[in-house]
Structures are given as structure tokens and as C-alpha cells.
Coordinates of C-alpha atoms and ligand atoms in Angstrom, one line a residue:
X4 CA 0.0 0.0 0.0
X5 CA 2.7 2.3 0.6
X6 CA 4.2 1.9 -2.7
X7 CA 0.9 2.9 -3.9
X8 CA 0.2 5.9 -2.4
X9 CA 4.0 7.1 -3.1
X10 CA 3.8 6.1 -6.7
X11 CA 0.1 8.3 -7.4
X12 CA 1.8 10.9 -4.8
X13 CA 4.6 11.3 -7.0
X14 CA 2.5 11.0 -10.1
X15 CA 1.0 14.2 -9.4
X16 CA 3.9 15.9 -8.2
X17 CA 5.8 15.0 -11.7
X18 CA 3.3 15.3 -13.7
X19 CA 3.4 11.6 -15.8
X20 CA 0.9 10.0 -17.4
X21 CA -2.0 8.2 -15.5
X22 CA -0.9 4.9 -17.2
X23 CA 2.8 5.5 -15.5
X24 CA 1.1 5.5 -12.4
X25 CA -1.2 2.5 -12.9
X26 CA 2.1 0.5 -13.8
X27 CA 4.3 1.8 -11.2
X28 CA 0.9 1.1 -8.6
X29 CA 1.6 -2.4 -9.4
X30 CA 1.9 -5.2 -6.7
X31 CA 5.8 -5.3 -5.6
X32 CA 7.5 -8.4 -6.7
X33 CA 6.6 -11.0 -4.4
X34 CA 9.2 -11.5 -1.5
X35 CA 10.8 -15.1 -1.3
X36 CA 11.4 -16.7 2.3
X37 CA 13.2 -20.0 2.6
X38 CA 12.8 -21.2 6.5
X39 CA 15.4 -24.4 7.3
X40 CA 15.4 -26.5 10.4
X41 CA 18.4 -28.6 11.4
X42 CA 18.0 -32.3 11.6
X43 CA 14.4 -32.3 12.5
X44 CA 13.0 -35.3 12.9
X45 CA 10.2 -36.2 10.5
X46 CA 7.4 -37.3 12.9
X47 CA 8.1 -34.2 15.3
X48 CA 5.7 -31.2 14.2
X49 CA 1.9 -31.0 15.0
X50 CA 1.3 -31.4 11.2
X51 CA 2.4 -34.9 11.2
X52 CA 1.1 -35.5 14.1
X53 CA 3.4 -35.2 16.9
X54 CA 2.3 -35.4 20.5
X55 CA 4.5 -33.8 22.5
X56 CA 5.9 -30.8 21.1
X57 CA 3.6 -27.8 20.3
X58 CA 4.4 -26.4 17.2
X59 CA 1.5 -24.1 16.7
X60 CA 3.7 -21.8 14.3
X61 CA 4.6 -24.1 11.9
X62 CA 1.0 -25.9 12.1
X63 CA -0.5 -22.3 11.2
X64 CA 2.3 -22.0 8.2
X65 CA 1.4 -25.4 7.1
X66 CA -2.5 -24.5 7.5
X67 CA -1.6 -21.8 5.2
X68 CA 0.1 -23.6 2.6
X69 CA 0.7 -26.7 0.7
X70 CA 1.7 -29.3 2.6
X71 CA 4.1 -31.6 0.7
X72 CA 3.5 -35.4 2.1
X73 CA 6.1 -36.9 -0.1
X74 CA 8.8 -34.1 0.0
X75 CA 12.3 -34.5 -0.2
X76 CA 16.0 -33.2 0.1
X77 CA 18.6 -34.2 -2.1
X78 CA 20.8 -35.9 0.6
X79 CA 21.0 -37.0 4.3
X80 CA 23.4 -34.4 5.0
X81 CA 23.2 -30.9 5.9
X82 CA 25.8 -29.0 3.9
X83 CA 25.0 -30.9 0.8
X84 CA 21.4 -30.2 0.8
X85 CA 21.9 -26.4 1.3
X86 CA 24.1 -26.5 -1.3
X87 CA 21.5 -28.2 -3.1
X88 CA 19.2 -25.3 -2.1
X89 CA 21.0 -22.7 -3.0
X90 CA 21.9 -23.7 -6.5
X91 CA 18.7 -25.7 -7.2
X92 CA 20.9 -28.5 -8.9
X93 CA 22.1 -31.9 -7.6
X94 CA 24.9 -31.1 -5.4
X95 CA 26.9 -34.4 -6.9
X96 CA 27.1 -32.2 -10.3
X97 CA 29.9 -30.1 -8.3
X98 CA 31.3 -32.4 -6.6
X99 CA 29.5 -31.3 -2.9
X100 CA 28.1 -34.7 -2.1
X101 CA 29.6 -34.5 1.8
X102 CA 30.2 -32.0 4.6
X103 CA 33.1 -30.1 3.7
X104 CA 36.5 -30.9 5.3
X105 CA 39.2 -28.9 6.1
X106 CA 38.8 -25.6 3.5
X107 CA 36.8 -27.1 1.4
X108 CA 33.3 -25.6 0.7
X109 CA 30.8 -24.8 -1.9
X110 CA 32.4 -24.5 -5.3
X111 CA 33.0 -21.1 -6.6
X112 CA 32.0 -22.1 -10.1
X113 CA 28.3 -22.1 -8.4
X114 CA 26.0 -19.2 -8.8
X115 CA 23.8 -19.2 -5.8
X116 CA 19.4 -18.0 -5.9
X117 CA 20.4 -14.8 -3.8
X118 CA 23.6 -14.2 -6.8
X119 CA 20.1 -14.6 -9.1
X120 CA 17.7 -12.7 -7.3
X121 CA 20.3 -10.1 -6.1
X122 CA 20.8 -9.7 -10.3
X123 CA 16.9 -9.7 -10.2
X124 CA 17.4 -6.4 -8.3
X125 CA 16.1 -8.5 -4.7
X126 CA 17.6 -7.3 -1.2
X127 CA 19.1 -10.8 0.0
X128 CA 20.2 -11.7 3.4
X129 CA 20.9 -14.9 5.2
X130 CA 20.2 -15.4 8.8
X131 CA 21.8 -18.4 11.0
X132 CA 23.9 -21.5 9.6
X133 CA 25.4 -21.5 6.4
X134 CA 27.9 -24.8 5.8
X135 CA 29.0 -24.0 2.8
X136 CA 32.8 -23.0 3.4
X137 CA 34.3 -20.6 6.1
X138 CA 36.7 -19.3 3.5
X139 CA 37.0 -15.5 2.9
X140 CA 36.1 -16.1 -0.8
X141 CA 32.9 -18.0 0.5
X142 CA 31.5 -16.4 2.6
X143 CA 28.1 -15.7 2.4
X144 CA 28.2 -12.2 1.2
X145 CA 30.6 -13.3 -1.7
X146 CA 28.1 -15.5 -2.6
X147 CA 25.1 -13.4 -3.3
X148 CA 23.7 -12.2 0.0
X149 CA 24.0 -8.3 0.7
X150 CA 23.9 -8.9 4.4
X151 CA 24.6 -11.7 6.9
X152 CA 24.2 -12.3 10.6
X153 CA 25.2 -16.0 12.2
X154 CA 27.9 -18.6 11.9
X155 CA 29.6 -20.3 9.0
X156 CA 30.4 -23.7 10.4
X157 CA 28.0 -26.9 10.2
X158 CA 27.2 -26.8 14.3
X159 CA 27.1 -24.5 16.9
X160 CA 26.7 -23.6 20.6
X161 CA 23.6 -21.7 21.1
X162 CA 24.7 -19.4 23.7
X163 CA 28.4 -19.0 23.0
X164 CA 28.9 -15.9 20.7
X165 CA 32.7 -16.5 19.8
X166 CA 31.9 -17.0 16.0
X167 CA 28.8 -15.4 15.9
X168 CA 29.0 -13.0 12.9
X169 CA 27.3 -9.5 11.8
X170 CA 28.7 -9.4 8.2
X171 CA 32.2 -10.4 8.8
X172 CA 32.5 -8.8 12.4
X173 CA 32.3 -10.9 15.6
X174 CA 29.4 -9.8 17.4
X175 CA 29.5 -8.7 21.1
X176 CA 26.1 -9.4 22.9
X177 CA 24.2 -12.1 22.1
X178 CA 20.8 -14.1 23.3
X179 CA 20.1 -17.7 22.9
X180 CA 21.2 -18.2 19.0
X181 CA 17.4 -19.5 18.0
X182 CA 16.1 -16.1 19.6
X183 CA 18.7 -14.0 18.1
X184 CA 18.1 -15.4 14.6
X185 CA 14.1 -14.7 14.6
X186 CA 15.1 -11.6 15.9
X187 CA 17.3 -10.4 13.1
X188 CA 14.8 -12.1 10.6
X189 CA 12.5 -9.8 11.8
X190 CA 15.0 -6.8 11.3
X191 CA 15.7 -8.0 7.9
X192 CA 11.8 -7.6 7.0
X193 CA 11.2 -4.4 9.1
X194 CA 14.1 -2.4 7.2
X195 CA 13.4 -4.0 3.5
X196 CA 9.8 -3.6 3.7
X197 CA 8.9 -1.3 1.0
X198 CA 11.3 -3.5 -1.3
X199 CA 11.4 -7.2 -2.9
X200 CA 13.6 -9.2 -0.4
X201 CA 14.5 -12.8 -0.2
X202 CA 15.9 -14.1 3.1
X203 CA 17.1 -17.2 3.8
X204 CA 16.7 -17.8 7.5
X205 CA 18.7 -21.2 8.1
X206 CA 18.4 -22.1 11.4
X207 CA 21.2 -24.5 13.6
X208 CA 18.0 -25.9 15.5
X209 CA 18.1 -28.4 16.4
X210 CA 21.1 -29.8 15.5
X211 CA 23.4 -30.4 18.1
X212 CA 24.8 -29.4 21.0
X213 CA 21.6 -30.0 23.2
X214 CA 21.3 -26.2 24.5
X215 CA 18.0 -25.1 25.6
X216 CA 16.8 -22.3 27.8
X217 CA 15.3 -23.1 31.2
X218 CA 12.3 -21.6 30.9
X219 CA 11.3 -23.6 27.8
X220 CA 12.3 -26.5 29.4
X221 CA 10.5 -26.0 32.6
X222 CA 7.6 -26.6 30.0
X223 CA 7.8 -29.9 29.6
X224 CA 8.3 -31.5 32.7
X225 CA 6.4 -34.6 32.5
X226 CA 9.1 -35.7 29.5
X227 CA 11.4 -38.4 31.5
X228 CA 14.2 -38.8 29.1
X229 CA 16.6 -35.6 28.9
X230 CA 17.8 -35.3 26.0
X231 CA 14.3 -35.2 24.6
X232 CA 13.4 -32.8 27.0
X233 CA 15.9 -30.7 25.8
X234 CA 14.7 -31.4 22.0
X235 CA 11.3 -30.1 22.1
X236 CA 12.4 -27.2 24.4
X237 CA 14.3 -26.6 21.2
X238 CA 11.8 -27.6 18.7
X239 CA 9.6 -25.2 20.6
X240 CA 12.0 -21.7 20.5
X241 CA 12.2 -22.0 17.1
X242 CA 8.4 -22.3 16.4
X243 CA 8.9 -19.2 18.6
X244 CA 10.9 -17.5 16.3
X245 CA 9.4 -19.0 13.6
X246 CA 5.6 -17.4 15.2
X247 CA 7.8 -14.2 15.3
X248 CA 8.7 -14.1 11.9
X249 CA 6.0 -14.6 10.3
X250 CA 3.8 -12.1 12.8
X251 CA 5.7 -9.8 11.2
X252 CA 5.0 -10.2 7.4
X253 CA 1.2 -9.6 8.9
X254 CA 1.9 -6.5 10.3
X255 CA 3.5 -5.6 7.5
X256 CA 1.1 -6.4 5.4
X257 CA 3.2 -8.4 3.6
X258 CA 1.9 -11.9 3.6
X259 CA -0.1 -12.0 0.8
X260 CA 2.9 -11.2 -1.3
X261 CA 5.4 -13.3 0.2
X262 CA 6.4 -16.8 -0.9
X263 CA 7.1 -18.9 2.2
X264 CA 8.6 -22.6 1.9
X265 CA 9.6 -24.5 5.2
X266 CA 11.5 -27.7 5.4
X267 CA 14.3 -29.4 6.9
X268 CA 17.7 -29.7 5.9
X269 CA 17.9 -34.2 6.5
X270 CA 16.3 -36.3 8.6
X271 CA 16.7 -36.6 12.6
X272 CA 20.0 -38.3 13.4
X273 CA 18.5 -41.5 15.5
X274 CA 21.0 -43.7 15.4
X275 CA 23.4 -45.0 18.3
X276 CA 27.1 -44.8 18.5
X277 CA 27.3 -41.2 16.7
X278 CA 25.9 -37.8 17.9
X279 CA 22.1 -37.8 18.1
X280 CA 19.7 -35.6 19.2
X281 CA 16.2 -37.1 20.8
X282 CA 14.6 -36.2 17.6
X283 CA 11.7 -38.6 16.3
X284 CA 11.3 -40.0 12.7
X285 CA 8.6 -42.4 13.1
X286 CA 6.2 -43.8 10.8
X287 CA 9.3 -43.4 9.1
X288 CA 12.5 -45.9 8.8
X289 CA 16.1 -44.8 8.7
X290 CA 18.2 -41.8 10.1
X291 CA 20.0 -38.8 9.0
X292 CA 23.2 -40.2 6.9
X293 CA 20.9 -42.7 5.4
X294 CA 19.1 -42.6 2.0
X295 CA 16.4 -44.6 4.0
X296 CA 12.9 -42.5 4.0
X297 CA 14.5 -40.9 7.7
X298 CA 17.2 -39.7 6.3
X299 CA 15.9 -38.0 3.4
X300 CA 11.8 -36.8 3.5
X301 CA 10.9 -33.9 5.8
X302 CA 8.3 -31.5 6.6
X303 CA 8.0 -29.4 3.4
X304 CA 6.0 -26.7 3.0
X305 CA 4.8 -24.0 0.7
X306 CA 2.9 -21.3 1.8
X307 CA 1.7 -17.9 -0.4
X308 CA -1.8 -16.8 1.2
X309 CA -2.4 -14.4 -1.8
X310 CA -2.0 -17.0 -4.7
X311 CA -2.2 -20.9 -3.5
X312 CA -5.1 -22.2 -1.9
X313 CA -4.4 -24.7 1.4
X314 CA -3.9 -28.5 0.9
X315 CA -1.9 -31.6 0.7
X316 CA 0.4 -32.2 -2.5
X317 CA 1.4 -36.0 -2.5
X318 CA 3.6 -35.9 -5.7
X319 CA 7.5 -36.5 -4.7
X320 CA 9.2 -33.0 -4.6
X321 CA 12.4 -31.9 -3.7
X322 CA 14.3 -29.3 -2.3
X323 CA 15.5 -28.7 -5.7
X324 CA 12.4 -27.2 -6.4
X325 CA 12.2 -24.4 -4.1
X326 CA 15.3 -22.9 -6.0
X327 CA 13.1 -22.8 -9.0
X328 CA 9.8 -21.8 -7.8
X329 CA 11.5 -19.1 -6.0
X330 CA 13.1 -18.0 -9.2
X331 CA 10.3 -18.1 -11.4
X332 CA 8.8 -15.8 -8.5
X333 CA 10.8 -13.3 -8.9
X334 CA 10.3 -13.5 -12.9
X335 CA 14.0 -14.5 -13.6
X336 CA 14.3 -16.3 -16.5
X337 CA 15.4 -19.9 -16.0
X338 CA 17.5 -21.1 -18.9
X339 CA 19.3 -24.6 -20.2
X340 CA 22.7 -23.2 -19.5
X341 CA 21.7 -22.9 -15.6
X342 CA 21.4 -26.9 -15.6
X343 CA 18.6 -26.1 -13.1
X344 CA 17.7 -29.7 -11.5
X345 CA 14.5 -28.3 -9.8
X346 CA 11.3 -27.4 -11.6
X347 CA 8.6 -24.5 -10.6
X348 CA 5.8 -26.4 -8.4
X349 CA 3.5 -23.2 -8.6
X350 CA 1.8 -24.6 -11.9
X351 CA 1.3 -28.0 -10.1
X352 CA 0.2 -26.7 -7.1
X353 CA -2.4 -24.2 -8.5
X354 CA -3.8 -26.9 -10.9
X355 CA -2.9 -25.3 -13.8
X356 CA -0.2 -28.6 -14.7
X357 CA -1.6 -31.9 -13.6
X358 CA 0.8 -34.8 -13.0
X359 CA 4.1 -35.4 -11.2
X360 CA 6.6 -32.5 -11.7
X361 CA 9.4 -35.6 -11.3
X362 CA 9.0 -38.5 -13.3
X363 CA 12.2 -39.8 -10.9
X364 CA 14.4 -38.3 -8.2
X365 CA 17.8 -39.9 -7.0
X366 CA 20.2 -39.6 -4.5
X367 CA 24.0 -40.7 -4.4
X368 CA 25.8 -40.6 -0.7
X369 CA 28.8 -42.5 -1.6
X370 CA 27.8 -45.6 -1.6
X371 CA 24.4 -45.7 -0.2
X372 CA 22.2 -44.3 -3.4
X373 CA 18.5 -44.0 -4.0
X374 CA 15.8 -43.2 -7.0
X375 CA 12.4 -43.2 -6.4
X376 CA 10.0 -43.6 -9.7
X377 CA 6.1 -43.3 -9.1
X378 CA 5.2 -45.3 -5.7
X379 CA 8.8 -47.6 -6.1
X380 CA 12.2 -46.8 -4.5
X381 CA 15.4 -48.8 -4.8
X382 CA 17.8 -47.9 -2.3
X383 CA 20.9 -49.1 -1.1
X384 CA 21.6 -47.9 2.5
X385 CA 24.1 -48.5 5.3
X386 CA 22.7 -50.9 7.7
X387 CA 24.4 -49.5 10.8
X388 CA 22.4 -46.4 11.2
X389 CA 19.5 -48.8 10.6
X390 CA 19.9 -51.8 13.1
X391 CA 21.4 -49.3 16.0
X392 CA 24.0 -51.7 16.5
X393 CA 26.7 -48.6 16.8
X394 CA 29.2 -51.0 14.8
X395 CA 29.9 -50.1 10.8
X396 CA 27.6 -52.3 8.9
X397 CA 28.4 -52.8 5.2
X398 CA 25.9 -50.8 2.7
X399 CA 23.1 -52.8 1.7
X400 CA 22.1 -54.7 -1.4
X401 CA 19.7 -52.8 -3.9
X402 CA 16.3 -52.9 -1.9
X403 CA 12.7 -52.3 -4.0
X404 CA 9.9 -50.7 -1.8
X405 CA 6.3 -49.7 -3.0
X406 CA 6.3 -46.6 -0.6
X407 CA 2.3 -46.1 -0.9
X408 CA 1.7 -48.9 0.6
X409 CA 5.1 -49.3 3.1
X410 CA 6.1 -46.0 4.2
X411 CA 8.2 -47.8 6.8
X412 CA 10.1 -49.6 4.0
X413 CA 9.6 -53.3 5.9
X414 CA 8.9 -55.4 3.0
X415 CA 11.8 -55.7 0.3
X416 CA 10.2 -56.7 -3.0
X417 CA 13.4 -57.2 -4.4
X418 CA 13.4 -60.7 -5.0
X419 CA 9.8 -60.7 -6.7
X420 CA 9.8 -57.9 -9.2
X421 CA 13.3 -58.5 -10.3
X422 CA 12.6 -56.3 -13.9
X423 CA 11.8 -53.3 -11.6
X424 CA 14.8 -53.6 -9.9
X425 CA 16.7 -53.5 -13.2
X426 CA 14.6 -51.0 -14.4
X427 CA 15.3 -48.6 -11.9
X428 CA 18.9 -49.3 -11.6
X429 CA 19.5 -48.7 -15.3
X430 CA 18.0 -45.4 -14.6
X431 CA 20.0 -44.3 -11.6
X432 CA 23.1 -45.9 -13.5
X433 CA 21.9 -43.4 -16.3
X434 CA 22.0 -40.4 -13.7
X435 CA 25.2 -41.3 -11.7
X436 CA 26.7 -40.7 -15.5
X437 CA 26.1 -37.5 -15.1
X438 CA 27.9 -36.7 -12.0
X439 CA 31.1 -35.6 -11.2
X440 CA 33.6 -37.3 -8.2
X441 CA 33.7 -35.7 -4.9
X442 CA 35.7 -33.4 -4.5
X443 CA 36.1 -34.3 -1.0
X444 CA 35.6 -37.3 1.2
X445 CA 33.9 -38.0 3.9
X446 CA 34.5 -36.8 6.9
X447 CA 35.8 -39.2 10.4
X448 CA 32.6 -39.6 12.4
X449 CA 30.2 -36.7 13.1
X450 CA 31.9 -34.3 10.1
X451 CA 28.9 -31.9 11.3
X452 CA 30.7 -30.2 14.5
X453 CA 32.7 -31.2 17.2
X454 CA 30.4 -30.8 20.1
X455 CA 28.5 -33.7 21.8
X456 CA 25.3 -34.4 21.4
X457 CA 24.7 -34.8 25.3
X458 CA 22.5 -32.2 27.0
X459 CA 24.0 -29.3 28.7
X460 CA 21.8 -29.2 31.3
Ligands
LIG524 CA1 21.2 -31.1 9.2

């Protein structure tokens, strides 16, 4: 509205034609704002019915939107799938299939969706993790975003501020990290307002360390075990900030003209013997650092008030997507030399294209690998992080699940539909062609952070 009265304000004042006005009146190009949580689990937000932690945010954002029941991320991982994100193209093209090790980080050879929408003339920022190399020449605001507040490893404490950045400065104060980021979210929004803006607010919740604050935690206190305790109390600050954030594009008067998506970056880590977090997967199968169904689908979300109407979307999507929706948002042209993975879900979601936007969608995590085609997945995973044995487990032979009817992937069908299984290998062997080697291995153990997954209080 503001825009509009400026626009027929100055009209009059200059003098220029009434159709200059009624063109400059225009709706602002939508805004664009990509929400990531950290290794939440799968079965642990109201919307898919979790018990114990209120999520009442997120459940209103999901109310809102399109809720994605069969919606993906391109890995198990966290750096690779935000690098996944950010480019909108298989990470394995570039060679960022694991965390980065040592200097390593997203390849500069990338162009990001805020280098895109920055081009696009978009106010970009990036608030909380970002994963994708602590290098001077990769840091965030060499990669597209005009301003930056949070960290640049893959974990962090939430209440020690030594690596906390503003831009490239350490900051001084500093609340509990999941307050501070919906905080400066909100910041972000207040002071771009009156322009297109795409933030990318990435929280570290709730990956590890365990850190939450005692007055969240003081409300759950019928939960026995600790470490889940101190999970939801987690869970529930950044549905906090999440409430916060999105409060605000209401009383701005912005939420009919911003694009809102909401997922998370893998799967909860469940397993034992590594760092874990009391996260929750169930009805799926699996953990993070699997290609099982826990290790790869989360809660997805698209929400736009002013243009999609509420419901479910049961097509397999990816992450891959959002890079493209966002783009097409923002009317920048996608072309064939962008190798663009991802397609625009708008025309799907508003009925305008019917069918599956992916005909298949793979995964390759060294040797553990995945494609799902229609209702059938073949997937090879490693058994440890399956059978909670805490001992390495050798990667699995090809397994064939009809995932309509066995979300839990319990009943290998392998052995009787032995054409499928060659099918659908030929095809993954077909898309592994395409991909470059690593350009780094994977990391010893937990390659996410060094801290332990123990509760600090
Ligand atoms: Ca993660």
C-alpha cells in the first residue's frame, strides 16, 4: 500500500501520465522466504502429528500452505542439501556430495538463488547457519547475500557468541542463538519492507549441542528422558521465532505477497554410536546419513496466502524445487545453460499442470544411493544407522519398496519384481553418468561439529 500511495503521490507531483502510475501502482514483486530446520526429525511437528511438542507456528504455516507429504532433500546431510538449495541443482554435479572438510566448501564455479535474485534487483540476506565453506572467498556475502548475521560452520553452541558474525564482524552481545536469529529475521523484514527481499533464514536448530533455555524447558516436565526434554524445548523456541517471523509479514502487510517454503535440511539423526539428538522419525524408517525414507523426506512446505489455496500435494518433490519456484517468483528467467535440477511447483500446485513435476528423483551418498519412480524406491543404505548396533555395517544390497503402501520400507520386494529392480537401476546408473567425483571425502565420524550431542543441562 505504501508503494501505492508514493507512486500516485509522485505522479501528481511529476506530472506523468496516469498509465505510468497505474504501472508503477503495481503489486511489488513477491518477496521469497526460505525457513530451514536442522536435523528435525520427520514425525516431530503438529502437522504430522506429533504429540508432544507444540508447534502451533509451523502448524499455522502449514494451515496456510501446501503441505508436501512426499517431499524431499537431495541428501542425508546438511551442507550438501543447502548446497542443493541454493543452487537448485544436484549437489553431486559439483562435486559437494559430503560436509566439507578442512577448507573445502561450496564451489565457486556455483552461482547461488540470492547471486540470481540479487541480479533480479532482490535485497538478499541470510540469517543463522550457512555450511558451505568458512573461506574469505565464501563467505556468504561473496556468494550473493548483501547482508549476513550468524555462523559459517556446520554446528554451533547456542549461547556461546565467539563465531557469531554481523557481516564479517564478531558480534558482542548475544541471546540464545534460535532467539537471536528470529530476531534479526525480523530486522531483515522491518528495514526491507517497501522492497522485494528474499531471506534465507537457516536455522542450527536443532542440531546439536543439546542447549536449551530453562524456561522452555521448565515446560515440559512430565518428558522423562533428557535429552528429549531438551529437543522439544528446542523444537519449541524455534516455532517461537518462527511465530515471530511470520507475525511480522502480517503486520506488515506483507503476507499476501510473500512466498514462504519450510523444510528441513535431513532427517533426525536416531541412530546410536554417533551424535544424536532425541529427535523422532517415526512412521518413518532410517536416520539422517541414510538414503532410507528418515534420512531423506521432511516436513516441506509451501505457503503464499495471496495465490495458492491450502492443501496436501502428494507428488515426490524436492528441495530442488524451491530454487526454482523461488526464481520463477521473482520473474528471472530460467534457462538450459543454468542446468537447473528443480522445476517451478507453482503450476502443479495451483492446478494449472496436472501430473508429477518428477518422473524420478535420486540420490547418491557415496555408496548408499537411491531413485524413487512413481510409488517404487530402490535404495541401497548403510545398515548401521538402521539396526542401532553402533558398529559399521556394510551398505546394503539394492532394496525395492512400494512406498504407498510401506512407508516404513519393511517389505523388500526385491526378489519378486526382479525387472523393476533392473529397471530402476539402469536409470539411476543413467543419472550417476552425469555426475562428477567428490571433491572431498567423507568426513571421520560426526563431520557436522565437534560438540557432543549430550544435553548441557
Ligand atoms: Ca542437518
Amino acid at each position: 500500500m505504501k508503494q501505492s500511495y508514493f507512486s500516485l503521490f509522485a505522479g501528481i507531483l511529476f506530472g506523468v501520465t496516469f498509465a505510468e502510475v497505474a504501472a508503477a501502482a503495481k503489486p511489488a514483486r513477491p518477496n521469497i522466504l526460505f525457513i530451514v530446520g536442522d536435523d528435525m526429525g520427520y514425525g516431530d511437528v503438529g502437522f504430522h502429528q506429533c504429540k508432544d511438542i507444540p508447534t502451533p507456528s509451523l502448524d499455522a504455516l502449514a494451515a496456510s500452505g501446501v503441505q508436501f507429504s512426499n517431499g524431499y532433500v537431495s541428501g542425508p546431510y546438511c551442507s550438501p542439501t543447502r548446497a542443493g538449495l541454493l543452487t537448485g541443482r544436484y549437489q553431486q554435479r559439483f562435486g559437494h556430495e559430503f560436509n566439507p572438510t578442512g577448507n573445502n566448501g561450496m564451489p565457486l564455479t556455483e552461482t547461488t538463488i540470492a547471486d540470481r535474485l540479487k541480479t533480479a534487483g532482490y535485497v538478499t540476506g541470510l540469517v543463522g547457519k550457512w555450511h558451505l565453506g568458512a573461506q574469505p572467498s565464501m563467505h556468504p556475502q561473496q556468494r550473493g547475500f548483501d547482508e549476513f548475521f550468524g555462523f559459517l560452520g556446520g554446528a554451533h553452541s547456542y549461547v556461546n557468541l565467539e563465531g557469531i558474525l554481523r557481516g564479517t564482524e564478531q558480534v558482542t552481545e548475544l541471546d540464545y542463538t534460535t532467539d537471536a536469529f528470529g530476531r534479526e529475521a525480523v530486522s531483515f523484514i522491518d528495514r526491507h519492507q517497501s522492497h522485494p527481499w528474499f531471506l534465507y533464514l537457516a536455522f542450527n536448530a536443532v542440531h546439536t549441542p543439546m542447549d536449551a533455555t530453562d524456561d522452555r524447558l521448565a515446560k515440559f516436565p512430565n518428558i522423562q528422558d533428557k535429552q528429549r526434554r531438551t529437543y522439544d524445548a528446542m523444537m519449541l523456541a524455534m516455532d517461537e521465532a518462527i511465530g515471530k517471523v511470520l507475525k511480522k509479514l502480517t503486520d506488515c502487510d506483507l503476507e499476501n505477497n510473500t512466498l514462504v517454503v519450510f523444510i528441513s535440511d535431513n532427517g533426525g539423526p536416531t541412530m546410536k554410536g554417533v551424535t544424536i539428538n532425541g529427535s523422532s522419525n517415526l512412521p518413518l524408517r532410517g536416520s539422517k546419513r541414510t538414503t532410507l525414507e528418515g534420512g531423506i523426506r521432511v516436513p516441506f512446505v509451501i505457503s503464499w496466502p495471496g495465490l495458492l489455496k491450502p492443501g496436501m500435494f502428494h507428488s515426490p518433490a524436492i528441495q530442488l524445487d524451491l530454487t526454482a519456484t523461488a526464481l520463477a517468483v521473482a520473474g528471472v528467467k530460467v534457462n538450459k545453460k543454468m542446468q537447473l535440477d528443480g522445476v517451478n511447483l507453482l503450476p502443479f500446485l495451483s492446478g494449472e499442470k496436472s501430473g508429477a513435476p518428477h518422473e524420478k528423483l535420486y540420490w547418491r551418498f557415496g555408496e548408499q544411493m537411491a531413485i524413487r519412480t512413481g510409488d517404487f524406491k530402490l535404495v541401497r543404505y548403510d545398515s548401521n544407522y538402521d539396526t542401532n548396533t553402533g558398529k559399521p555395517q556394510p551398505v546394503t544390497a539394492a532394496k525395492l519398496y512400494n512406498l504407498r503402501e510401506d512407508i516404513g520400507e519393511t517389505k523388500d520386494l526385491a526378489a519378486t519384481m526382479p525387472d523393476k529392480v533392473k529397471e530402476m537401476q539402469v536409470q539411476w546408473d543413467g543419472w550417476n553418468g552425469t555426475l562428477v567425483k567428490p571433491l572431498w571425502g567423507k568426513g571421520a565420524g560426526d563431520s557436522d561439529g565437534k560438540e557432543p550431542g549430550k544435553p548441557r543441562k
